[in-house]
Coordinates of C-alpha atoms (C1' of nucleotides) in Angstrom, one line a residue:
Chain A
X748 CA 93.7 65.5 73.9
X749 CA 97.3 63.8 73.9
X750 CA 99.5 63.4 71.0
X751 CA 102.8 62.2 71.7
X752 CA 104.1 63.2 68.5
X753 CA 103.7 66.6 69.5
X754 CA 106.7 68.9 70.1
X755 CA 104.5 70.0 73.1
X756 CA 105.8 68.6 76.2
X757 CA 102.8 65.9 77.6
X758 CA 102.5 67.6 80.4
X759 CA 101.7 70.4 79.3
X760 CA 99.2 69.3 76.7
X761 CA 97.7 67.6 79.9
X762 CA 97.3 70.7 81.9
X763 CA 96.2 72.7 78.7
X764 CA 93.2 70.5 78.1
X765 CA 92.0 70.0 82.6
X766 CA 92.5 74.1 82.6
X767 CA 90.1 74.3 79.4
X768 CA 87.5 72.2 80.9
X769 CA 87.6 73.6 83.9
X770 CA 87.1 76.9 82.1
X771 CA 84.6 75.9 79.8
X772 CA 82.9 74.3 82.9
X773 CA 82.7 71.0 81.6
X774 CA 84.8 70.4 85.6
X775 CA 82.6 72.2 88.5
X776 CA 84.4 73.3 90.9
X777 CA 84.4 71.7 94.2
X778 CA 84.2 68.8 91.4
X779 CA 86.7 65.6 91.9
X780 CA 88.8 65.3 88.6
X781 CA 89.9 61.8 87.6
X782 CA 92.3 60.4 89.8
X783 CA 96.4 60.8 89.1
X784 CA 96.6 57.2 87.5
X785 CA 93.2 57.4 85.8
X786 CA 94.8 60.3 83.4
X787 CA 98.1 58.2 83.0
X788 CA 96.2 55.0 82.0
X789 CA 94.0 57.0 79.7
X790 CA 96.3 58.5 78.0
X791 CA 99.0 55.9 78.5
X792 CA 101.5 57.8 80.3
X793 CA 103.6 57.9 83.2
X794 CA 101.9 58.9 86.8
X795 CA 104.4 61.6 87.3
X796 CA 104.0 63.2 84.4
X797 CA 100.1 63.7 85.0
X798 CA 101.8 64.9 88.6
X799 CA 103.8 67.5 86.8
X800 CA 100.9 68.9 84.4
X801 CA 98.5 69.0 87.8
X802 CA 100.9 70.4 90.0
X803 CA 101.4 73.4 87.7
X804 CA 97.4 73.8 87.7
X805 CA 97.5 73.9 92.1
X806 CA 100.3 76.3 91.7
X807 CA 98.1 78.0 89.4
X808 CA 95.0 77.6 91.7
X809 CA 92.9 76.0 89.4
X810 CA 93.1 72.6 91.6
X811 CA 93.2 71.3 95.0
X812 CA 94.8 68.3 96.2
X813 CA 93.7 66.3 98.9
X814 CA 95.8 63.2 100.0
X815 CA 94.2 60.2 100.7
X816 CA 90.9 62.1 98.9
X817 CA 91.5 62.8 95.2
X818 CA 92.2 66.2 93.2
X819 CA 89.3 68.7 93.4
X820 CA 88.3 71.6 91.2
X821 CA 89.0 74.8 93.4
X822 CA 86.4 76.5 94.6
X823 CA 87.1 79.9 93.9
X824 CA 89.7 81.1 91.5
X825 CA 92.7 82.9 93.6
X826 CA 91.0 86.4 93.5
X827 CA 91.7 89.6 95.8
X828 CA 88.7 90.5 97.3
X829 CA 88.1 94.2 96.4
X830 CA 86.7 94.8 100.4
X831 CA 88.6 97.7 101.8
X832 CA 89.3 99.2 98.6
X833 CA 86.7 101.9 99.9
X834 CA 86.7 106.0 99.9
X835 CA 86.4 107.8 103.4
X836 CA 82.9 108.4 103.1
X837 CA 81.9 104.5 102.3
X838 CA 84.2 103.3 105.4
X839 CA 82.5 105.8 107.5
X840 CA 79.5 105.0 106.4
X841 CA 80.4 101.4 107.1
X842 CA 81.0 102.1 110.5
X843 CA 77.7 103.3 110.9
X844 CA 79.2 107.6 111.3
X845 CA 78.9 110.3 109.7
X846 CA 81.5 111.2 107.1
X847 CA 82.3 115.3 106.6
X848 CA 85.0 117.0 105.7
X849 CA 86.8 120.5 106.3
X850 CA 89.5 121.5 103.8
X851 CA 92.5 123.2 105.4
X852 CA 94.9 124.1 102.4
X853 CA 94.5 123.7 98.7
X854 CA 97.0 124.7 96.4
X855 CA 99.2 124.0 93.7
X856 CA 103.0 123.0 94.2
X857 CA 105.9 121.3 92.1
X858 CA 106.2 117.9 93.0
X859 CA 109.6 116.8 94.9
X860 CA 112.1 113.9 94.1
X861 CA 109.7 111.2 95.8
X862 CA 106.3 112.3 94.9
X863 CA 107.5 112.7 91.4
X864 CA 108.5 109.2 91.9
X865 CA 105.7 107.4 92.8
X866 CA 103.4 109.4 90.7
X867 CA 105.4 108.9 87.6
X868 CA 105.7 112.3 86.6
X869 CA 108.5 114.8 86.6
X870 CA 110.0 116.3 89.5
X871 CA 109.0 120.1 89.4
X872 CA 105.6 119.3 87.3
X873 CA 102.4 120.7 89.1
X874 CA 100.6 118.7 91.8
X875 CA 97.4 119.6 93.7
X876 CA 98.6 119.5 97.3
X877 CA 95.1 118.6 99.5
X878 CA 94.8 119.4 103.9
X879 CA 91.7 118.2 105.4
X880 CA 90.6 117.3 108.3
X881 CA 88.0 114.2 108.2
X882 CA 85.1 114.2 110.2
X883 CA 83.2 111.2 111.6
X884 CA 79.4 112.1 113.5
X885 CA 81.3 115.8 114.0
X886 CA 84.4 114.7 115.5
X887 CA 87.8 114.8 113.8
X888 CA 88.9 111.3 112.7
X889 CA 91.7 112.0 110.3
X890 CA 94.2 114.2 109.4
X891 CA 94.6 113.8 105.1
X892 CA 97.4 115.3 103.1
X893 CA 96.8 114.2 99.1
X894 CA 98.6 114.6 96.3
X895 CA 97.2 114.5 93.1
X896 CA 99.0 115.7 89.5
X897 CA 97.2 118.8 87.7
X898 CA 97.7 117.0 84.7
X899 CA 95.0 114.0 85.2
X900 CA 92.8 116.0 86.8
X901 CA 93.1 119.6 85.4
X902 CA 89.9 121.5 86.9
X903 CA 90.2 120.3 90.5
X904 CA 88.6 123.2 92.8
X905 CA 88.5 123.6 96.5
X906 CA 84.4 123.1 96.5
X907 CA 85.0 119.6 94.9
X908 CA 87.6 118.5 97.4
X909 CA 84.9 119.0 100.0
X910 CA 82.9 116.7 99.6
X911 CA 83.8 112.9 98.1
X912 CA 87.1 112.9 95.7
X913 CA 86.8 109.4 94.8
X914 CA 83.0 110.1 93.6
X915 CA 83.9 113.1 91.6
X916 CA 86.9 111.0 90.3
X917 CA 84.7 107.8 89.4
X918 CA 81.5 109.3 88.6
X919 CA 82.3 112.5 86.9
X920 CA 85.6 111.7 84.9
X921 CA 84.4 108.3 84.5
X922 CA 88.2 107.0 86.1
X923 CA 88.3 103.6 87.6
X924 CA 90.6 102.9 90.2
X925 CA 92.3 99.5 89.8
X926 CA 94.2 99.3 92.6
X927 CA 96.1 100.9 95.6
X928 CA 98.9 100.2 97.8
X929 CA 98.3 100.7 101.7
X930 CA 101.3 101.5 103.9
X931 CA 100.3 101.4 108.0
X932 CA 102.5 102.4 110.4
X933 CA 102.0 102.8 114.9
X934 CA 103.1 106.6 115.7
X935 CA 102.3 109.1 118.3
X936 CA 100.9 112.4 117.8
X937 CA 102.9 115.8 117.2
X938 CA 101.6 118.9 118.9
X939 CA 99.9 120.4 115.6
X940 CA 98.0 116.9 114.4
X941 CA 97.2 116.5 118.4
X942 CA 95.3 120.0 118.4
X943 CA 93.8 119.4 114.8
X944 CA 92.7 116.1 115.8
X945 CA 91.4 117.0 119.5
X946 CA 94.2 114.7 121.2
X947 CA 96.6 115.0 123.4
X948 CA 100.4 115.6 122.3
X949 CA 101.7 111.9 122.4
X950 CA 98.7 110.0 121.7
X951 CA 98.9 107.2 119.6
X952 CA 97.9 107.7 115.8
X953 CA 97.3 105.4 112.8
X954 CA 99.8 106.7 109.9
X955 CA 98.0 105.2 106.9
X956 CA 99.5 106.3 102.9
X957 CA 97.7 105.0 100.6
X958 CA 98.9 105.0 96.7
X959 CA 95.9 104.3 94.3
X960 CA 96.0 103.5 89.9
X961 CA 93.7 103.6 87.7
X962 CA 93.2 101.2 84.7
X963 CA 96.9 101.1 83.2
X964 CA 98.5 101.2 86.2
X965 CA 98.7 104.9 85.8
X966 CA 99.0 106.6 89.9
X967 CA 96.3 108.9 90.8
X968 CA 97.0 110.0 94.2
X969 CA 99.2 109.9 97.0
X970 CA 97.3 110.3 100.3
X971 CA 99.2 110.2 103.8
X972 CA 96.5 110.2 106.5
X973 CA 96.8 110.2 110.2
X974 CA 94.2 108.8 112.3
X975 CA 93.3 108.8 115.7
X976 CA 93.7 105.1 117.2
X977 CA 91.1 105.8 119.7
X978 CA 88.7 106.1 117.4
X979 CA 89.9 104.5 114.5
X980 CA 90.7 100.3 113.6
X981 CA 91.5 99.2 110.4
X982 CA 90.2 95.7 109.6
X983 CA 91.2 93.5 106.4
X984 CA 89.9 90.4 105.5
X985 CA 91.7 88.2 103.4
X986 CA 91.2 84.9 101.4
X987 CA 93.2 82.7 98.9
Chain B
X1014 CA 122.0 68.9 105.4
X1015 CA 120.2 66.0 104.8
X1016 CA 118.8 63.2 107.2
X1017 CA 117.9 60.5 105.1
X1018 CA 115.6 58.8 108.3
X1019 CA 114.1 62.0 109.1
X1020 CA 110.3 62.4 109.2
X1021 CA 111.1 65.3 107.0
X1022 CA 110.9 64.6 103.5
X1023 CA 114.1 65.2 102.2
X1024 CA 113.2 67.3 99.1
X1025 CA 112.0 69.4 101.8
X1026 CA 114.9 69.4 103.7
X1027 CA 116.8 70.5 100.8
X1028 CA 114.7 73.0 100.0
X1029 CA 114.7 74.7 103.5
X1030 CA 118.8 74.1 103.6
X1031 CA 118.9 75.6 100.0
X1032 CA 117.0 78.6 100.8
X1033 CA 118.9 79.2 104.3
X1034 CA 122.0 79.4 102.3
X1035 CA 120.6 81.8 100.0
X1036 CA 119.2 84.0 103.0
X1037 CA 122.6 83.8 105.3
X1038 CA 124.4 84.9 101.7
X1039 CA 126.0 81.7 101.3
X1040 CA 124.9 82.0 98.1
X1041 CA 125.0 85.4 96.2
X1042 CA 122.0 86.7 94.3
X1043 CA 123.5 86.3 90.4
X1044 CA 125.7 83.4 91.7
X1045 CA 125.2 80.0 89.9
X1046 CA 124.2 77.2 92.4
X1047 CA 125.5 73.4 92.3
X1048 CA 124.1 71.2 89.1
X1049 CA 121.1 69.2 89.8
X1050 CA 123.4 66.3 89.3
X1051 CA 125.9 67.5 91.7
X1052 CA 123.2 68.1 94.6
X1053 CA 122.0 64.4 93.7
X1054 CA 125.3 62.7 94.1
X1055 CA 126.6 64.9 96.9
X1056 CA 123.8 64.0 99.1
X1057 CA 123.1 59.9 97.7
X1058 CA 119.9 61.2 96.6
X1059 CA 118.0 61.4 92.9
X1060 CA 118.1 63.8 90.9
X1061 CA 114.0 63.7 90.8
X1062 CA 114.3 64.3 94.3
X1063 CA 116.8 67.6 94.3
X1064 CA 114.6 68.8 91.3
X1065 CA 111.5 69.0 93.5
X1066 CA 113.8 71.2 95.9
X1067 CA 114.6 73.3 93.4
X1068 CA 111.1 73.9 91.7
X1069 CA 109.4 74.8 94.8
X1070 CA 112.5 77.4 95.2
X1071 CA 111.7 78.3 91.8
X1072 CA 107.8 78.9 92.1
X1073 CA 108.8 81.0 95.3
X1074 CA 111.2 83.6 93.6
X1075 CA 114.2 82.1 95.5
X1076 CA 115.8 80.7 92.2
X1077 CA 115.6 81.4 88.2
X1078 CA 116.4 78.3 86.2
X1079 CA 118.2 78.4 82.7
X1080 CA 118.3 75.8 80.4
X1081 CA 121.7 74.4 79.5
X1082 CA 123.3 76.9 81.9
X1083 CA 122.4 76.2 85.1
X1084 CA 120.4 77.4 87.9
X1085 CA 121.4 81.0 89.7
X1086 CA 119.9 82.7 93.1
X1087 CA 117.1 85.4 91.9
X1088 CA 119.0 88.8 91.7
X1089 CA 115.9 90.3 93.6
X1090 CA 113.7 89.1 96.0
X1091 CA 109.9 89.0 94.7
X1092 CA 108.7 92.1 97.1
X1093 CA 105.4 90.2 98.4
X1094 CA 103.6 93.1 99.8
X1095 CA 101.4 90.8 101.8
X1096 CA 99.5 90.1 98.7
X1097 CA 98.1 86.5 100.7
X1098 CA 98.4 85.6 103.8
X1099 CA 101.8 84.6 104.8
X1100 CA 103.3 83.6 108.2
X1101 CA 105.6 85.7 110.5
X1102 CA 108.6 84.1 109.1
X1103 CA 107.7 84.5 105.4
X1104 CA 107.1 88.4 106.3
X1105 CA 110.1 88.9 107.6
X1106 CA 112.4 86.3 104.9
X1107 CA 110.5 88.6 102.5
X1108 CA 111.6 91.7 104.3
X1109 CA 114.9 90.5 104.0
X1110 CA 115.3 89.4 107.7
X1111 CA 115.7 86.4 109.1
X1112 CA 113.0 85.2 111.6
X1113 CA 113.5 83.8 115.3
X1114 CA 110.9 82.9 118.4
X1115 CA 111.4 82.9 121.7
X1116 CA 108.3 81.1 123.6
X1117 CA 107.6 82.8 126.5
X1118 CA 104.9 81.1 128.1
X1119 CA 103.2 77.7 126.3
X1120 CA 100.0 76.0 128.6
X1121 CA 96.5 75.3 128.5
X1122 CA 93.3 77.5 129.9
X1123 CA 90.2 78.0 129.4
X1124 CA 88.5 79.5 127.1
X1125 CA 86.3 82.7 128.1
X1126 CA 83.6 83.7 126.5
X1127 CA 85.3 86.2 123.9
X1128 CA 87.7 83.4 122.4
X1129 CA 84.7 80.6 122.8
X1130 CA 82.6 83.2 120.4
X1131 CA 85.5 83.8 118.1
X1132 CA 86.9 80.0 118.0
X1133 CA 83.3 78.3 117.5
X1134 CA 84.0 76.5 120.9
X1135 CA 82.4 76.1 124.2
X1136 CA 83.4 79.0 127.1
X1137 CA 85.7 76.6 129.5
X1138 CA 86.6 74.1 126.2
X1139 CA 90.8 74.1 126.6
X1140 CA 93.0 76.2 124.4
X1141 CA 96.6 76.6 124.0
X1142 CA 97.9 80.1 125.1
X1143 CA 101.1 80.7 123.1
X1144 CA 102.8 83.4 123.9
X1145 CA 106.0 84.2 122.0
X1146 CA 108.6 87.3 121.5
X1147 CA 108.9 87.0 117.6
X1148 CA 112.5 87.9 116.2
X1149 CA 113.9 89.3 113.1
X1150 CA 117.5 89.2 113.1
X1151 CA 118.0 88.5 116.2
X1152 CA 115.9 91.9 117.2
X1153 CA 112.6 91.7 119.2
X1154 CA 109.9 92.4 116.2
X1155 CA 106.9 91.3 118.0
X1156 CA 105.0 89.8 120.6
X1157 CA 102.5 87.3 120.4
X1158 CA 99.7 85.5 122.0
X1159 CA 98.1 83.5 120.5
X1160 CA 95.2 81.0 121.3
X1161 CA 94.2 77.6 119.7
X1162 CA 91.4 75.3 120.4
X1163 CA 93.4 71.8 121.8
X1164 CA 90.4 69.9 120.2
X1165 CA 91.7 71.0 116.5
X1166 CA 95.4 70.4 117.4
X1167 CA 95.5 67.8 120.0
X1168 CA 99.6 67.1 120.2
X1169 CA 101.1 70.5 120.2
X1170 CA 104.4 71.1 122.2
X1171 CA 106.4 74.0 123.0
X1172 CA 109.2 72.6 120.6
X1173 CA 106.7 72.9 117.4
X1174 CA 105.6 76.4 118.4
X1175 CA 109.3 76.9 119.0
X1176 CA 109.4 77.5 114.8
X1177 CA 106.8 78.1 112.5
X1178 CA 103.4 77.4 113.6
X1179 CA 102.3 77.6 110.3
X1180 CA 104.5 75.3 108.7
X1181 CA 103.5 72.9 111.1
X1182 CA 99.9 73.5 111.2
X1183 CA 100.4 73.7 106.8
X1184 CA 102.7 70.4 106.4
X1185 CA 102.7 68.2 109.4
X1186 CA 99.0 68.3 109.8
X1187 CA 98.0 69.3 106.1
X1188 CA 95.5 71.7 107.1
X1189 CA 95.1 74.8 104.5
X1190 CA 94.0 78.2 106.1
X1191 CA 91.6 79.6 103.9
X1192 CA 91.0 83.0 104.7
X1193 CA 91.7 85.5 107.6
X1194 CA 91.0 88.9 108.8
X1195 CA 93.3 90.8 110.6
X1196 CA 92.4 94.5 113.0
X1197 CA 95.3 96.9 112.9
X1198 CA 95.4 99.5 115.8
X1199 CA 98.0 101.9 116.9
X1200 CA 99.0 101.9 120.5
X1201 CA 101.7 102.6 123.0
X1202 CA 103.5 100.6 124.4
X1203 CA 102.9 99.7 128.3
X1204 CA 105.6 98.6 130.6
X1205 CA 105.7 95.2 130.5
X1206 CA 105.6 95.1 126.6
X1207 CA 107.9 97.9 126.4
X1208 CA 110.7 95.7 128.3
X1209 CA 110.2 92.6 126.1
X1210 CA 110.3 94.2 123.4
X1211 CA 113.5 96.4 124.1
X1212 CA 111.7 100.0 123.4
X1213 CA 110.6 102.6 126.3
X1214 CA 107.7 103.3 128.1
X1215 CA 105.1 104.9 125.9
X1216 CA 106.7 104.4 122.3
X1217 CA 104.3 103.8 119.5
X1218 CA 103.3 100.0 119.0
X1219 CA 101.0 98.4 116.2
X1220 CA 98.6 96.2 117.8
X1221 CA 97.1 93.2 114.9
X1222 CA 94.4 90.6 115.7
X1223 CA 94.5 87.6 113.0
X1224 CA 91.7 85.4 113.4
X1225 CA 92.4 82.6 111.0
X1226 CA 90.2 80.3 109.4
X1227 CA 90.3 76.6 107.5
X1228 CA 88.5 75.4 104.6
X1229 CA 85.2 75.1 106.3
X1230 CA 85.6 78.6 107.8
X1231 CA 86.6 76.2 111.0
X1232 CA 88.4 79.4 113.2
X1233 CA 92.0 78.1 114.0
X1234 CA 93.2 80.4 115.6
X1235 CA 93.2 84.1 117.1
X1236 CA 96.6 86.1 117.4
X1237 CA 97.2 89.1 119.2
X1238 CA 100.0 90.8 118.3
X1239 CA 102.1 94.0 119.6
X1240 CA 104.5 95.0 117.1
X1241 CA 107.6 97.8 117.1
X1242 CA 106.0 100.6 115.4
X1243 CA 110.5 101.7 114.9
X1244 CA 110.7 98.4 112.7
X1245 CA 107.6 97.3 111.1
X1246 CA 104.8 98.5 108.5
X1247 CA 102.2 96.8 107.2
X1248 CA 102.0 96.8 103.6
X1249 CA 98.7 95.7 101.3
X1250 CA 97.8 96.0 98.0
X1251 CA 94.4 95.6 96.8
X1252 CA 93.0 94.7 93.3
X1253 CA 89.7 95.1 92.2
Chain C
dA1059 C1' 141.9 83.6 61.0
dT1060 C1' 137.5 81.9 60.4
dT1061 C1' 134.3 78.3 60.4
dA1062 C1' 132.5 74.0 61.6
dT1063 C1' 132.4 70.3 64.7
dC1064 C1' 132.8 68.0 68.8
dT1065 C1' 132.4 67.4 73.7
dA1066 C1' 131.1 67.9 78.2
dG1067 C1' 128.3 70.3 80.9
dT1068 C1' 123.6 72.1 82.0
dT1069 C1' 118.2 71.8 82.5
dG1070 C1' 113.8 69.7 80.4
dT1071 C1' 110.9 65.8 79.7
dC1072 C1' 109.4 61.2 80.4
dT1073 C1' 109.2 56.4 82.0
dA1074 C1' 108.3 52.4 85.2
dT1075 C1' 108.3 51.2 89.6
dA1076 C1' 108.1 51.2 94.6
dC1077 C1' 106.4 52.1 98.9
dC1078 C1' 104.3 55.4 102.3
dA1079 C1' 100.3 57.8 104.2
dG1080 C1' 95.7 59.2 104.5
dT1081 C1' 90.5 58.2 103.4
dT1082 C1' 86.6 55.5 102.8
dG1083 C1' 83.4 52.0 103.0
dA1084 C1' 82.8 47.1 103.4
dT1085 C1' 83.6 43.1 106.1
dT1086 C1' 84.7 40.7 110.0
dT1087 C1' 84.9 40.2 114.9
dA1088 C1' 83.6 40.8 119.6
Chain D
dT54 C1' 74.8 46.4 117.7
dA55 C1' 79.2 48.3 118.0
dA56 C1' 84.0 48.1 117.3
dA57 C1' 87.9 46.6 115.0
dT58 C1' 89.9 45.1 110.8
dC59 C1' 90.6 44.9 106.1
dA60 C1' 90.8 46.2 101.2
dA61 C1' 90.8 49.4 97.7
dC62 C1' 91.2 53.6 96.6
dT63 C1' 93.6 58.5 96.8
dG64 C1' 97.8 61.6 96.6
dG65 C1' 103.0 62.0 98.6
dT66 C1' 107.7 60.8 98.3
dA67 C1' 111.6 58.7 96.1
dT68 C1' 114.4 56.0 92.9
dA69 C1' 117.3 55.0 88.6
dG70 C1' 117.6 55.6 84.2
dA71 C1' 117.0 57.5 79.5
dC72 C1' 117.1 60.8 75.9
dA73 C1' 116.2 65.7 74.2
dA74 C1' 117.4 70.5 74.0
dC75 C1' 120.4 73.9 74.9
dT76 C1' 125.1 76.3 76.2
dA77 C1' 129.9 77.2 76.2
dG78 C1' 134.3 76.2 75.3
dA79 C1' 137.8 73.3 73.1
dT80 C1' 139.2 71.3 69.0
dA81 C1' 139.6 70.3 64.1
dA82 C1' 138.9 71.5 59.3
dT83 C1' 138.8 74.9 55.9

DNA sequence: ATTATCTAGTTGTCTATACCAGTTGATTTA
DNA sequence: TAAATCAACTGGTATAGACAACTAGATAAT
């Protein structure tokens, strides 16, 4: 596995070779690897520069250290979990309500400075702006303003924004969305969301914008949404 | 900058005085930093030693290192949108602020039954109520309470919860916390909060539970938290 | 003037060694 | 039997030194 000949630095020959066999599984994870001065007297080399080549694997989350125990095979490879990466209908859902939906506005307007921006098109080019109110067992739960460019989605119509975007957009043009960015932000309630959301003027609301890509890192939508923080928590659960 | 009989490792303490420089613009972002050498002899210390510094200010975006130049302060600051789970003062370093605690309030009760469920402990087993007012430059960002089960950290004193928890809880006591979910709700501020916190009556707050867990899914702790809706947002990207 | 070389600086790699600190299980002691 | 001690492991921190690879600027040779 080692050849000191190499113009590879040791070290990183070393790591090479522990992150192939963990990836080939020949090292289980939750599996001890040899100890720190079992690699250097193998391999006849110095401790710290098995340290160096092990330390770039824990960085890398391939490995777990544990003083006084050994150096461990990590359990799960540093992953996001994909929870909360869910439409309106499948958090409702989740929540055991109801999801509906009534569309206030749809229509077609040139993009501004920022929108252009973060959907990476021009400014001026044609974006579907989309008003609706979401509906949880009846009752208004959100206020949703998306913005979507005509040009990745050219036959958008209002019956369609209805029902489930995101199952038109993943089952019907076959899109996959790859990620999203989530903005939250504590606000109160203006007059006009208070009356669309049945609250009173000043209540607190839940400003959420979400920003989602597909594959290539290509934006899809903008969607700024306003909930109503008496009905509405939003829980994450995270893990490294 | 360095206490050579500290408890502190003193690669650590480099590290931390390193990055404090960098963060109170001591040292410019472009700006080339002292030679490895020169950190070594300034301080009496090896050059092994300083390099450890500088690698974990490396791997953390703080510093970019170039071969037969030298080593400069990162021109930007790696935006970490929350991508893992990060403390209260890596949030607001990587907001570009510069954290602070004030401990309101540091003693012993018992638990109830709601924290008992949450913590895996008896009702009536002893836990630490924390309570803090959580600074970012110098501004009141947050409060805090937070609760932790005296069994899992038996010595805790107001001066460790004075700093960062976490860097205690991570390097003192070399436990790793594993996962974590965290409940965002929006609120407004009552009275009380509203004085400590320097806002009025009634402005829009961001209320966040963390319940955080160790390898084992052992709970460590749960946080409530009341944030300044005026100053922060909470950011998340998700991958799937 | 241009080119080549040298030199003094930087980081990169590697060694051999030392001791500290935590874990574990065997051994001794009470 | 139970508790305390010990010994043998583990990774963590730190040292001093060596040479390689690279960069930039000064110097020498063409």
């Amino acid at each position: 596995m080692i050849n000191k000949h190499s113009p590879l630095p040791i070290y990183y020959q070393l790591e090479q070779g522990i992150r192939e066999m963990i990836e080939k599984g020949e090292l289980e994870p939750g599996e001890m690897i040899p100890s720190e001065r079992e690699w250097a007297e193998r391999y006849d080399i110095s401790r710290m520069t098995v340290r160096q080549a092990i330390n770039n694997l824990v960085n890398d989350g391939y490995l777990v250290r544990q003083r006084g125990k050994g150096t461990f095979v990590a359990t799960k490879k540093i992953e996001q979990p994909l929870k909360g990466l869910t439409s309106f209908s499948e958090d409702m859902r989740a929540r055991g309500m109801e999801p509906g939906t009534k569309v206030l506005n749809f229509c077609i307007i040139p993009a501004n400075a920022s929108l252009a921006q973060q959907l990476h098109i021009q400014e001026g080019d044609d974006v579907y702006e989309i008003r609706r109110i979401r509906l949880a067992d009846q009752l208004p739960m959100a206020l949703e303003t998306a913005y979507v460019p005509c040009s990745l989605v050219p036959n958008l119509t209002k019956e369609i924004v209805s029902g489930s975007f995101y199952e038109f957009i993943e089952h019907q043009l076959g899109f996959t969305i790859r990620s999203a960015t989530q903005v939250l932000e504590a606000s109160i309630a203006r007059k006009m969301e208070a009356d669309l959301l049945h609250i009173k003027e000043g209540a607190p609301v839940l400003l959420i914008q979400r920003n989602s890509y597909l594959e290539a890192g290509q934006p899809l939508e903008v969607v700024k949404s306003i909930y109503r923080a008496d009905r509405y928590k939003f829980m994450i659960e995270m893990e490294r």
